[in-house]
PDB file of C-alpha atoms and ligand atoms in Angstrom:
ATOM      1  CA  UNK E   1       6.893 -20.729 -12.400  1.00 67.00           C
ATOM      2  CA  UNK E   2       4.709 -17.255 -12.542  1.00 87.00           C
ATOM      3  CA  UNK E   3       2.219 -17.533  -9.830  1.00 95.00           C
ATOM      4  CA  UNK E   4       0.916 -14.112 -11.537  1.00 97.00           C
ATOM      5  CA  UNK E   5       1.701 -12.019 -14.837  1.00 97.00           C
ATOM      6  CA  UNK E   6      -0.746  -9.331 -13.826  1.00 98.00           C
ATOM      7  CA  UNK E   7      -0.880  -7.324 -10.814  1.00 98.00           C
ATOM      8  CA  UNK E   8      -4.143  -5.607  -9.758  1.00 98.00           C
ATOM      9  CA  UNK E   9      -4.087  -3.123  -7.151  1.00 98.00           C
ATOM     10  CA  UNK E  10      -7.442  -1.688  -5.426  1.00 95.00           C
ATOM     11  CA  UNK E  11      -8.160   1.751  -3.876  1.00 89.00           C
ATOM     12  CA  UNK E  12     -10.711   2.975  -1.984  1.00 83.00           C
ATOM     13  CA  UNK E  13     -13.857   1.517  -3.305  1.00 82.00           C
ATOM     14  CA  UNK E  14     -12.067  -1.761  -4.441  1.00 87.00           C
ATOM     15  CA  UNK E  15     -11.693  -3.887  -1.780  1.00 87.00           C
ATOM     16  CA  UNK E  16     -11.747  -7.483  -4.087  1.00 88.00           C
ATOM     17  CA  UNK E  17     -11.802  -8.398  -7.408  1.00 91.00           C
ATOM     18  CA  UNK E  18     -15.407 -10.152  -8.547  1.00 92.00           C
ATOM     19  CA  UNK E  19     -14.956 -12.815 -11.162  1.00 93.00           C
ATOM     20  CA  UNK E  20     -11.782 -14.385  -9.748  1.00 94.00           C
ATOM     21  CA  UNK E  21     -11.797 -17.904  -9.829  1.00 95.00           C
ATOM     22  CA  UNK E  22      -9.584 -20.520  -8.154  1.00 95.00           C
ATOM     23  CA  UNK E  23      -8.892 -18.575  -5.721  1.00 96.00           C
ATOM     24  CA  UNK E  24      -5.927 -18.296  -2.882  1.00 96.00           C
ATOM     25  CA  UNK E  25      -4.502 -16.257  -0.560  1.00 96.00           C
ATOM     26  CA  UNK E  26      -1.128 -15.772  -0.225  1.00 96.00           C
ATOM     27  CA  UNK E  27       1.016 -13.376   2.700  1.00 97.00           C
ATOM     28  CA  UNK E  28       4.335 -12.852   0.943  1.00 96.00           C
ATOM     29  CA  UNK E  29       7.102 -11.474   3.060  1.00 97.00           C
ATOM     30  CA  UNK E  30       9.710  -9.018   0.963  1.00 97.00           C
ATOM     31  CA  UNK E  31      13.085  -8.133   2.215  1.00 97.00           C
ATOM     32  CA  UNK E  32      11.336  -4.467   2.434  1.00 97.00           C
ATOM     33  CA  UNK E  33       8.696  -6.466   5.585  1.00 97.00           C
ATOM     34  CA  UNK E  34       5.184  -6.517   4.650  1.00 97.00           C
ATOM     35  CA  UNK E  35       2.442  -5.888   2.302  1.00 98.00           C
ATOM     36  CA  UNK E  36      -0.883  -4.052   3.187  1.00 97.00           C
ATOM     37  CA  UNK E  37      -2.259  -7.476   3.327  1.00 97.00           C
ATOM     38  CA  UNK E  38      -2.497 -11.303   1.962  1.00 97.00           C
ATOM     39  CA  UNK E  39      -2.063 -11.069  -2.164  1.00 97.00           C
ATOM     40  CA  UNK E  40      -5.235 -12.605  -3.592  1.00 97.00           C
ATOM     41  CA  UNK E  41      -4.092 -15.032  -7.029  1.00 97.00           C
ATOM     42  CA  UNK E  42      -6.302 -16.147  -8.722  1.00 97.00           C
ATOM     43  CA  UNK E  43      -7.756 -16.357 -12.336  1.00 97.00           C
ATOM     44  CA  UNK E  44      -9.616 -13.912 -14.561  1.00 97.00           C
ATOM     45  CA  UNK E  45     -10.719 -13.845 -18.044  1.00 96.00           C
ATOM     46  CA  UNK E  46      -8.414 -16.872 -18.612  1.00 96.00           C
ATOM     47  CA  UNK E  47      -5.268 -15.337 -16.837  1.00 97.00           C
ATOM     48  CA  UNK E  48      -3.325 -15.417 -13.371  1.00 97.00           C
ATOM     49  CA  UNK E  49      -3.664 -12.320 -11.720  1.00 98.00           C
ATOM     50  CA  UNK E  50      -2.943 -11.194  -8.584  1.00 98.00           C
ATOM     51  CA  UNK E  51      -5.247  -8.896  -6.622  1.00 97.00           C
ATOM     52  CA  UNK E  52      -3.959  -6.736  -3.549  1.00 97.00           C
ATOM     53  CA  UNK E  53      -6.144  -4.247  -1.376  1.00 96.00           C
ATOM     54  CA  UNK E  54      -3.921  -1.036  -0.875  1.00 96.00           C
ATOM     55  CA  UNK E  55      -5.230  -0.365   2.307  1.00 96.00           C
ATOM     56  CA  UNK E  56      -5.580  -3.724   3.433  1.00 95.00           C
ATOM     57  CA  UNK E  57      -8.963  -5.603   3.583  1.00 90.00           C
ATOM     58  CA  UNK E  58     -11.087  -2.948   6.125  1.00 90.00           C
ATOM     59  CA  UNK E  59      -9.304  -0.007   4.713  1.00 91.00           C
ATOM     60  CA  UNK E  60      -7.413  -0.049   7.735  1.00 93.00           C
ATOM     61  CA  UNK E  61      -3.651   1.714   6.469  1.00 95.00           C
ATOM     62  CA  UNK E  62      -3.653   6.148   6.196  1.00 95.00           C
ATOM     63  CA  UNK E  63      -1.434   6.892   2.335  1.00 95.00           C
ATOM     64  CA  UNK E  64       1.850   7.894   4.673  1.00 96.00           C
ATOM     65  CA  UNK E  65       1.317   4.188   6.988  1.00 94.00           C
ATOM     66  CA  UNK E  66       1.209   2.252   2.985  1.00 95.00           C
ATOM     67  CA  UNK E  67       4.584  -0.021   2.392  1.00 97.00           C
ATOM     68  CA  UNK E  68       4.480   0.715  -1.341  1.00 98.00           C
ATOM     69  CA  UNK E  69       7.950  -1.126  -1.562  1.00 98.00           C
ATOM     70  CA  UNK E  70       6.569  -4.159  -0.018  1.00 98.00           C
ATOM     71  CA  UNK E  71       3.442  -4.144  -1.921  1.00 98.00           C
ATOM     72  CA  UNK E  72       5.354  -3.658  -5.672  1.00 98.00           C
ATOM     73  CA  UNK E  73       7.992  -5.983  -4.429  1.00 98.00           C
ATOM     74  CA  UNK E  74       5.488  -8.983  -3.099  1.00 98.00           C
ATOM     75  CA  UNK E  75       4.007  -8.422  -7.149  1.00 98.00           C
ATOM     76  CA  UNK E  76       7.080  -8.744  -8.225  1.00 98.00           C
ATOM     77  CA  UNK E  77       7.945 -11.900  -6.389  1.00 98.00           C
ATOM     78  CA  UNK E  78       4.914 -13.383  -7.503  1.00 98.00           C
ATOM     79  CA  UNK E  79       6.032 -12.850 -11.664  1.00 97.00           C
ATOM     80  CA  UNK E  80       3.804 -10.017 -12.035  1.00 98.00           C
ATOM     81  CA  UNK E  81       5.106  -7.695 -15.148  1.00 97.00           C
ATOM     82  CA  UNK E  82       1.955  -5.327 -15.531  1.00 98.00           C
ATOM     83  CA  UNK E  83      -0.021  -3.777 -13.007  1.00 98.00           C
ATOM     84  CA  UNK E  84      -3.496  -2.058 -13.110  1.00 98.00           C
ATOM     85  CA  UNK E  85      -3.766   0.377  -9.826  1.00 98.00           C
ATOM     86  CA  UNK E  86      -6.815   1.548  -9.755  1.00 97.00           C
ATOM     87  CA  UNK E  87      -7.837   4.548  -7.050  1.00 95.00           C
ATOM     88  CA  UNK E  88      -9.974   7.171  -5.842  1.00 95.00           C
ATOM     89  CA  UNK E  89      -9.539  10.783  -7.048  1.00 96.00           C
ATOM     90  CA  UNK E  90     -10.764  14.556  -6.442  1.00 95.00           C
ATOM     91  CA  UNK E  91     -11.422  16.284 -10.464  1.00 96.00           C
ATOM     92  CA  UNK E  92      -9.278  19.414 -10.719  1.00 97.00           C
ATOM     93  CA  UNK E  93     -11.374  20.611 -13.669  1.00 98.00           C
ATOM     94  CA  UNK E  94     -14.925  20.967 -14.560  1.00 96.00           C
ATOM     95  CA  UNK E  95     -14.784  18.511 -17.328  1.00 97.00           C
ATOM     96  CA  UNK E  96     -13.180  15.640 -15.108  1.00 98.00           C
ATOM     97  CA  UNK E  97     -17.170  15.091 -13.685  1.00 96.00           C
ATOM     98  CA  UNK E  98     -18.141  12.336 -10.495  1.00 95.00           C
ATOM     99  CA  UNK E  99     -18.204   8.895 -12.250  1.00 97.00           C
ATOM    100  CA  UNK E 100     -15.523  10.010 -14.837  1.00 98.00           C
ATOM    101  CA  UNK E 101     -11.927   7.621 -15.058  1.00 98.00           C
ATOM    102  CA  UNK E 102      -9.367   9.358 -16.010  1.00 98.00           C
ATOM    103  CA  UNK E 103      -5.959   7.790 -17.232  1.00 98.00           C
ATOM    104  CA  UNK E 104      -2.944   9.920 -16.023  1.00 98.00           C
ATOM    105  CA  UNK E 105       0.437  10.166 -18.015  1.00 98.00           C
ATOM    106  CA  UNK E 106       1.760  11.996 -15.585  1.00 98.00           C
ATOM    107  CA  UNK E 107       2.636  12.831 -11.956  1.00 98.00           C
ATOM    108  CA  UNK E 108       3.429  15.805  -9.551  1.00 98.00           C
ATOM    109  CA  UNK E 109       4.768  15.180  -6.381  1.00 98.00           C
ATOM    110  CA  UNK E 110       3.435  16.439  -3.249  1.00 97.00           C
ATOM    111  CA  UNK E 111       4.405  13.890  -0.548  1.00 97.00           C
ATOM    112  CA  UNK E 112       6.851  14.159   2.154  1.00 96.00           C
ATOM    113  CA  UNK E 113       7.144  11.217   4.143  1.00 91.00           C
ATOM    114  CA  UNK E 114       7.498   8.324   2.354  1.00 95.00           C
ATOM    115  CA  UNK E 115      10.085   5.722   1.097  1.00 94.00           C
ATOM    116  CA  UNK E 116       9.708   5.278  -3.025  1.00 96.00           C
ATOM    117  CA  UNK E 117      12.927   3.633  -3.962  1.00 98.00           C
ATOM    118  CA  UNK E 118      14.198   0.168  -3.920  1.00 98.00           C
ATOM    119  CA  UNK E 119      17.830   1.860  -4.340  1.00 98.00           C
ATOM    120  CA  UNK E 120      19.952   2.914  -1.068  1.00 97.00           C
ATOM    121  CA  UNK E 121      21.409   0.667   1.445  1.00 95.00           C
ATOM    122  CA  UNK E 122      25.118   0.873  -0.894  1.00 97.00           C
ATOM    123  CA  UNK E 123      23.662   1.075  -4.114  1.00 97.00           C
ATOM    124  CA  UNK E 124      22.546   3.926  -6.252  1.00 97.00           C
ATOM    125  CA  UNK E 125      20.090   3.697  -8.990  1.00 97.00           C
ATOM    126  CA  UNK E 126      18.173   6.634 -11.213  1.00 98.00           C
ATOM    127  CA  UNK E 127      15.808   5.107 -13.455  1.00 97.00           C
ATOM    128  CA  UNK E 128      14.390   7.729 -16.378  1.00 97.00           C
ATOM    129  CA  UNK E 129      10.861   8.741 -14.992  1.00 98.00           C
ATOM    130  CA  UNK E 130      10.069  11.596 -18.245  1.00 98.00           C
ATOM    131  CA  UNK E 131       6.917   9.061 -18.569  1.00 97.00           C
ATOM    132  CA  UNK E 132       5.988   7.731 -15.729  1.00 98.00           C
ATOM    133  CA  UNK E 133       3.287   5.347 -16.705  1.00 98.00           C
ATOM    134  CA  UNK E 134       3.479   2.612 -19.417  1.00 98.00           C
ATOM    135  CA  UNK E 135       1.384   3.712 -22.453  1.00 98.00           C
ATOM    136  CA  UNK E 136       0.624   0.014 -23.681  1.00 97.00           C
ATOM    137  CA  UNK E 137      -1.238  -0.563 -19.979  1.00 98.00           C
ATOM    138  CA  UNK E 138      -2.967   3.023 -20.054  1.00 98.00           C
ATOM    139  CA  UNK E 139      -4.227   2.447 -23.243  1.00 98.00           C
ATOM    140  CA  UNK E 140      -5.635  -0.988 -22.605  1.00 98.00           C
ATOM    141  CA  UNK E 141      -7.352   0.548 -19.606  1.00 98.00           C
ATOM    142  CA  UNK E 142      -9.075   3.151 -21.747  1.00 98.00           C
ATOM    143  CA  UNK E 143      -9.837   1.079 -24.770  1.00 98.00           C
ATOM    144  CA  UNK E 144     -11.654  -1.229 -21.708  1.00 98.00           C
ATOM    145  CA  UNK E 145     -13.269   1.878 -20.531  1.00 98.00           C
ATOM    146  CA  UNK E 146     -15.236   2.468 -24.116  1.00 98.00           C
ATOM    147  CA  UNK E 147     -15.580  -1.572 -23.844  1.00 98.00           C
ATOM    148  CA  UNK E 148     -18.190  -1.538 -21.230  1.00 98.00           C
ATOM    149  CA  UNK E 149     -19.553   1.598 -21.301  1.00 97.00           C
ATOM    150  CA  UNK E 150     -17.395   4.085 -19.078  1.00 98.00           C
ATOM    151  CA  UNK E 151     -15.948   7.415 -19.489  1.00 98.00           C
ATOM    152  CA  UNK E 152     -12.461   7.033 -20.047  1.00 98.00           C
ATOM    153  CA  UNK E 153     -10.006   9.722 -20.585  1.00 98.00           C
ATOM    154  CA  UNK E 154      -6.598   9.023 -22.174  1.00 97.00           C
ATOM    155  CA  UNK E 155      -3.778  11.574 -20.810  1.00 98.00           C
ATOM    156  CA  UNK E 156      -3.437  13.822 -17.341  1.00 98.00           C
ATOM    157  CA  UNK E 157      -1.525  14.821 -14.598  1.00 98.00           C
ATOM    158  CA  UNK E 158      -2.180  13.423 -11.222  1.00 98.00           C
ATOM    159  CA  UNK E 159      -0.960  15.173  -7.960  1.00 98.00           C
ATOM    160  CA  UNK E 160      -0.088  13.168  -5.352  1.00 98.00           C
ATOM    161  CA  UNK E 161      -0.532  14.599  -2.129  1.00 97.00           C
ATOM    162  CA  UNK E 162       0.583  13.120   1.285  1.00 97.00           C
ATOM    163  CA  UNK E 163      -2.614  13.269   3.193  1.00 94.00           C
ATOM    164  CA  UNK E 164      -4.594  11.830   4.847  1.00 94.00           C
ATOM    165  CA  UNK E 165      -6.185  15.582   5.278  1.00 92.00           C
ATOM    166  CA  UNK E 166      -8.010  16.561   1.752  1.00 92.00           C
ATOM    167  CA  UNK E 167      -6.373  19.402   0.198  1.00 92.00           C
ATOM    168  CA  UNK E 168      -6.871  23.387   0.880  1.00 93.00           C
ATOM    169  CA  UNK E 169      -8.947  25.944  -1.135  1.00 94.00           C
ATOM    170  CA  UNK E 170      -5.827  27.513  -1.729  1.00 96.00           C
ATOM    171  CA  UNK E 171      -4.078  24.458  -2.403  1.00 96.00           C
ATOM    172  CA  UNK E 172      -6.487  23.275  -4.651  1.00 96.00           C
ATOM    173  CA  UNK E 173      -6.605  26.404  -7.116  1.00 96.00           C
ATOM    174  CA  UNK E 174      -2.812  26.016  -7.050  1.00 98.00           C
ATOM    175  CA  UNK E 175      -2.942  22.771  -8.590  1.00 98.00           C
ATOM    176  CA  UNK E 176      -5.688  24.146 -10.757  1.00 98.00           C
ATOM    177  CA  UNK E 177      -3.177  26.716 -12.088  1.00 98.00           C
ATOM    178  CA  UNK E 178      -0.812  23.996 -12.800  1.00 98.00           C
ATOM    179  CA  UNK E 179      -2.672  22.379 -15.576  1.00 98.00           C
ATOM    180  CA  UNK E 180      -3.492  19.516 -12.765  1.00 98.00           C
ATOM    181  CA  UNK E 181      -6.392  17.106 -13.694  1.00 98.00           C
ATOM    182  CA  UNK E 182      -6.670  15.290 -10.921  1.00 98.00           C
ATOM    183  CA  UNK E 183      -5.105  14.984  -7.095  1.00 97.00           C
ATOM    184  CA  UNK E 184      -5.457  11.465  -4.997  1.00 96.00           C
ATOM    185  CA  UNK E 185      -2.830  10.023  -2.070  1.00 96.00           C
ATOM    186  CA  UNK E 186      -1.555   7.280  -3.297  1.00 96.00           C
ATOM    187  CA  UNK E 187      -0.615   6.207  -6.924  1.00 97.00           C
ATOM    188  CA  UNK E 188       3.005   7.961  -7.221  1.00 98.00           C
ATOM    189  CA  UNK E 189       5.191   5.949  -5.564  1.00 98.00           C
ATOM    190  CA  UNK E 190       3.467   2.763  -6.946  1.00 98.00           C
ATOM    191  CA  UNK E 191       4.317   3.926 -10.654  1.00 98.00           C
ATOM    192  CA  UNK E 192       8.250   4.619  -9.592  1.00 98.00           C
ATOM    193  CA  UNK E 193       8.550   1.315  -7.632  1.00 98.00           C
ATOM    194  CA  UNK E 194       6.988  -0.129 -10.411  1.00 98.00           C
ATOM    195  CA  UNK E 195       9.281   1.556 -12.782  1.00 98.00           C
ATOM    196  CA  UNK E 196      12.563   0.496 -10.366  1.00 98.00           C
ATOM    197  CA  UNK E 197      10.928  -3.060 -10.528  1.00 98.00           C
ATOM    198  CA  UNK E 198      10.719  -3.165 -14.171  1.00 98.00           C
ATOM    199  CA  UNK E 199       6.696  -3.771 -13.938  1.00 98.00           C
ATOM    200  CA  UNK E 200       4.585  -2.158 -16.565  1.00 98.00           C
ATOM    201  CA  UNK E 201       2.081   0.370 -14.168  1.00 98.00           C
ATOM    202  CA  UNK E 202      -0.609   2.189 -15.063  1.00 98.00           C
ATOM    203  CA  UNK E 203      -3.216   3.860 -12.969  1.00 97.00           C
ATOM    204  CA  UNK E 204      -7.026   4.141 -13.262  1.00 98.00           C
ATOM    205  CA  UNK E 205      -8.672   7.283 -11.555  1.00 98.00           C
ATOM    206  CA  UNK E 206     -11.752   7.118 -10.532  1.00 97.00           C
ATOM    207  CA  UNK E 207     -13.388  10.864  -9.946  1.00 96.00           C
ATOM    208  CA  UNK E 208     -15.573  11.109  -7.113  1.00 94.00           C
ATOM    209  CA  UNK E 209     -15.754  14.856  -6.786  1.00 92.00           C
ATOM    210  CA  UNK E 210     -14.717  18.138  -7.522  1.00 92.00           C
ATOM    211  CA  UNK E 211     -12.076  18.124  -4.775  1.00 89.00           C
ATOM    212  CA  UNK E 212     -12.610  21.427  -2.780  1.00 90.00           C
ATOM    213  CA  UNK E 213     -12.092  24.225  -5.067  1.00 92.00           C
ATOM    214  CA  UNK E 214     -16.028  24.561  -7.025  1.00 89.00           C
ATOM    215  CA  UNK E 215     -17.249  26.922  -4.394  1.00 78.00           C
ATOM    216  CA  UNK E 216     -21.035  27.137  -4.850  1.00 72.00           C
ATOM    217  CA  UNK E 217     -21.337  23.366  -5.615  1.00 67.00           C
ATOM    218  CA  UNK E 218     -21.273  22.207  -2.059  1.00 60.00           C
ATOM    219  CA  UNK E 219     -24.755  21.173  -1.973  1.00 61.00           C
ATOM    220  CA  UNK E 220     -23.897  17.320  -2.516  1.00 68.00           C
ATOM    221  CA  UNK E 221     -25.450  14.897  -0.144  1.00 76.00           C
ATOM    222  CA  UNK E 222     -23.954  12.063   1.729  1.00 77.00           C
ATOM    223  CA  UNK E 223     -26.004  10.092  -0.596  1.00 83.00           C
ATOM    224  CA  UNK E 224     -24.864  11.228  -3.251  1.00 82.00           C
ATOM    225  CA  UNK E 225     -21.337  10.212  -2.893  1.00 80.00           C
ATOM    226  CA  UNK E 226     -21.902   7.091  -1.401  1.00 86.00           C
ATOM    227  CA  UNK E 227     -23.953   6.399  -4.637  1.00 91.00           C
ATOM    228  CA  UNK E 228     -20.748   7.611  -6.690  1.00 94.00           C
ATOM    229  CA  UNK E 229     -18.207   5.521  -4.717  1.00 91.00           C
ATOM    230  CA  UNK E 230     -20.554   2.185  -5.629  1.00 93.00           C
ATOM    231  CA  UNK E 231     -20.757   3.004  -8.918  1.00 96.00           C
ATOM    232  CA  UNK E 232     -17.423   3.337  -9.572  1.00 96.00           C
ATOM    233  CA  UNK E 233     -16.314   0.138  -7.874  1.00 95.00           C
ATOM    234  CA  UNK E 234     -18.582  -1.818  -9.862  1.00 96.00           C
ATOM    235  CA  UNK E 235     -17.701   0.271 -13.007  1.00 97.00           C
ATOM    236  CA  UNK E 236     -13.652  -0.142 -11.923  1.00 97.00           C
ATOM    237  CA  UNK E 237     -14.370  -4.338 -11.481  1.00 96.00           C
ATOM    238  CA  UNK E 238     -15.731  -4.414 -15.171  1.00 97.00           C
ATOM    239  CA  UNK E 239     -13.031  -2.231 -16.698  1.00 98.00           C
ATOM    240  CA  UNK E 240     -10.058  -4.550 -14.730  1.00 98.00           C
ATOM    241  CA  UNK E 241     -11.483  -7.138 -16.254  1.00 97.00           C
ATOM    242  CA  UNK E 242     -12.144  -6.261 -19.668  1.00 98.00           C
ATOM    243  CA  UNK E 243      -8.327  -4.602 -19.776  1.00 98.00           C
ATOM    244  CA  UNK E 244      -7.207  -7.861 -18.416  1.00 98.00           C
ATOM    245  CA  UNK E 245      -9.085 -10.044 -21.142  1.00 97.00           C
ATOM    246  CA  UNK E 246      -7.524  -7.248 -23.659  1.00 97.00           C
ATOM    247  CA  UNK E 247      -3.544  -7.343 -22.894  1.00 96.00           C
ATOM    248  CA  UNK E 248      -1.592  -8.435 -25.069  1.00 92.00           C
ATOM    249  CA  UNK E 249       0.934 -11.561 -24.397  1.00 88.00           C
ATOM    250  CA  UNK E 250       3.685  -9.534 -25.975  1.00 90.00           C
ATOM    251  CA  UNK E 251       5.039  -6.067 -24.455  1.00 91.00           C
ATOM    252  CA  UNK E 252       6.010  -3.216 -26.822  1.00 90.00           C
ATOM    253  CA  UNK E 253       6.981  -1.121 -24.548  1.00 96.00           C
ATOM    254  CA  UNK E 254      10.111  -0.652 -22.897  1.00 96.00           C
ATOM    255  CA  UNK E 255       9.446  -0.801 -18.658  1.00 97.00           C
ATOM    256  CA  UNK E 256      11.191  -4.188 -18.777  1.00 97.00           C
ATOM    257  CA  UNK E 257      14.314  -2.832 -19.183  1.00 96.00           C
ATOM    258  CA  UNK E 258      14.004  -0.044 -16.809  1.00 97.00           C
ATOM    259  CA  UNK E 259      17.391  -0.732 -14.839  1.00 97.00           C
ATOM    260  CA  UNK E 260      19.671  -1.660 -17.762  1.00 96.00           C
ATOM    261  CA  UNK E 261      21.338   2.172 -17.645  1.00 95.00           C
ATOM    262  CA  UNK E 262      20.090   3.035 -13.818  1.00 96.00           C
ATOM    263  CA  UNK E 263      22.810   1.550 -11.799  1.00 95.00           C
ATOM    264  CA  UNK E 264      25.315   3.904 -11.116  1.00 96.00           C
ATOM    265  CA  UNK E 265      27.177   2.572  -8.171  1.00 96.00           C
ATOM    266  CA  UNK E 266      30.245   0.264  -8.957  1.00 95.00           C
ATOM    267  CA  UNK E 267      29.224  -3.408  -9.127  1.00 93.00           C
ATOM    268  CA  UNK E 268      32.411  -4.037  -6.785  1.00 94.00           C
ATOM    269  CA  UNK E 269      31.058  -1.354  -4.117  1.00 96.00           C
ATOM    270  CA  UNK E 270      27.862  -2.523  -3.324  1.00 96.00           C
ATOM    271  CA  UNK E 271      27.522  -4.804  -0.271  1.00 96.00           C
ATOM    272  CA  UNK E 272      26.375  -8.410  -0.115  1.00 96.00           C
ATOM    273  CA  UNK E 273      23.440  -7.946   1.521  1.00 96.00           C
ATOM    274  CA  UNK E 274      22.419  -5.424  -0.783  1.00 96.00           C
ATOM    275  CA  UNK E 275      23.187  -7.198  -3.910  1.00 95.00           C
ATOM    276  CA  UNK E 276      21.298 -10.637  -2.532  1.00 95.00           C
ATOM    277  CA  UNK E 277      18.165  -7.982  -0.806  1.00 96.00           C
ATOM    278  CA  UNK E 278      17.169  -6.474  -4.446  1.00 97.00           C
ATOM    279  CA  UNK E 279      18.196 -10.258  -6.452  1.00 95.00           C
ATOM    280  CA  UNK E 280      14.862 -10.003  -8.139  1.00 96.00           C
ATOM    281  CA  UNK E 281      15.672  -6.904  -9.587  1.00 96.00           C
ATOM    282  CA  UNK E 282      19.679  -6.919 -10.188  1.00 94.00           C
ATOM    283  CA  UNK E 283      20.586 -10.497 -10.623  1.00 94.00           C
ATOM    284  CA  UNK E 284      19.795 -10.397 -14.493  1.00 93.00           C
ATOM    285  CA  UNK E 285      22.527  -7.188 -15.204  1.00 92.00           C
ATOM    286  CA  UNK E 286      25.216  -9.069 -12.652  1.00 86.00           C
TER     287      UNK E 286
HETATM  288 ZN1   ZN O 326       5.226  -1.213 -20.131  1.00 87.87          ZN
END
């Protein structure tokens, strides 16, 4: 039995979901060790959802110290097949404004030190990545956006950068020449665990300012960030739970059959302990 079919996972500004009801606790172990913290299940909007805090309750994990596999992997224990991440982002471009939630389709890569694959260990697995978000999720996120009154933007590329340091000037205009919309710390490696875990993922970015590189627009106050960062938690709970109300019971996409051409290694040639440590994810092409 499902003890969740949606995953929720909460950045920097969403610490807990409001509006859960029935509420438990519960600290899954994963072969990969431990989550940021105690899963939160629950019930919203008439479905069992399960709520983690990426950087544990506190905010008390840097990006690099996260255990992405253990956090996708605990969801995945639980029965979760879509999860909404939703985190805290710099805008790349003048249009992207404080307040604005943007919907990336894609990723760049900019971290160094962390572990984003459930493969390894005598087994080797290369799931397609072209899209790296499910469509069906990102567009129930920004149909909940125009629900309740936000600005949501379909489409955008996301750089993930390893952090914890915010970016340099020079950095910054680099990603501006890319095309980049918008740069955070954490939401890659969650959308290709996801993807290895056969979990539908898709991110919600919540702008809180112009990053580094509008020179001449440094004149924000403490105040007025802090008064950003509140609004967009309470503007991220409503979305979660209007996108959660919204999802459909049946998937269109494909996510759930991430793995079926991935494994490359011979079935014969991977080790025991291997085959029994990723069960969950292997057990149903065995
Ligand atoms: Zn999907």
């Amino acid at each position: 039995m499902k003890k969740a079919e949606i995953g929720i996972i909460g950045g920097s500004g969403l610490y807990a979901m409001p509006g859960l009801t029935d509420v438990r606790e519960e600290k899954v172990t994963t072969p990969f060790g431990e989550p940021s913290d105690a899963l939160v299940l629950g019930e919203l909007e008439g479905r069992r959802v399960a709520f983690l805090a990426r950087h544990g309750r506190g905010h008390r994990l840097l990006p690099s110290e996260l255990n992405f596999r253990a956090n996708i992997y605990a969801m995945k224990m639980l029965g979760v097949e879509r999860i909404l991440s939703v985190s805290a982002v710099g805008s790349l471009k003048e249009e992207h404004k404080p307040t604005d939630f943007v919907m990336p389709d894609q990723f760049i890569d900019r971290t160094f030190a962390r572990n984003a694959t459930f493969f390894g260990d005598g087994i080797v697995g290369h799931v397609a990545f072209g899209n790296p978000v499910c469509a069906a999720v990102a567009a129930t996120l920004q149909k909940a956006c125009d629900a309740v009154g936000v600005v949501g933007k379909s489409g955008g590329t996301y750089v993930c950068m390893e952090g914890p340091q915010f970016s340099t000037r020079a950095e910054s205009n680099l990603y501006r020449s890319w095309g980049a919309d918008v740069i955070g710390m954490t939401n890659l490696q969650e959308a290709k665990l996801a993807r290895e875990a056969e979990i539908c993922y898709a991110t919600m970015a919540m702008v809180t300012d112009y990053d580094c590189w509008r020179e001449g627009h440094d004149d924000v106050t403490v105040d007025q960030i802090v008064a950003v960062m509140h609004q967009n938690s309470a503007n991220a709970a409503k979305v979660v739970r209007a996108a959660v109300a919204a999802m459909s019971a049946e998937k269109s996409c494909t996510c759930g059959d991430a793995l079926k051409y991935a494994i490359m290694t011979d079935r014969k040639a991977i080790p025991e302990h291997t085959r029994q440590k990723l069960g969950l994810l292997l057990d149903k092409y065995f």
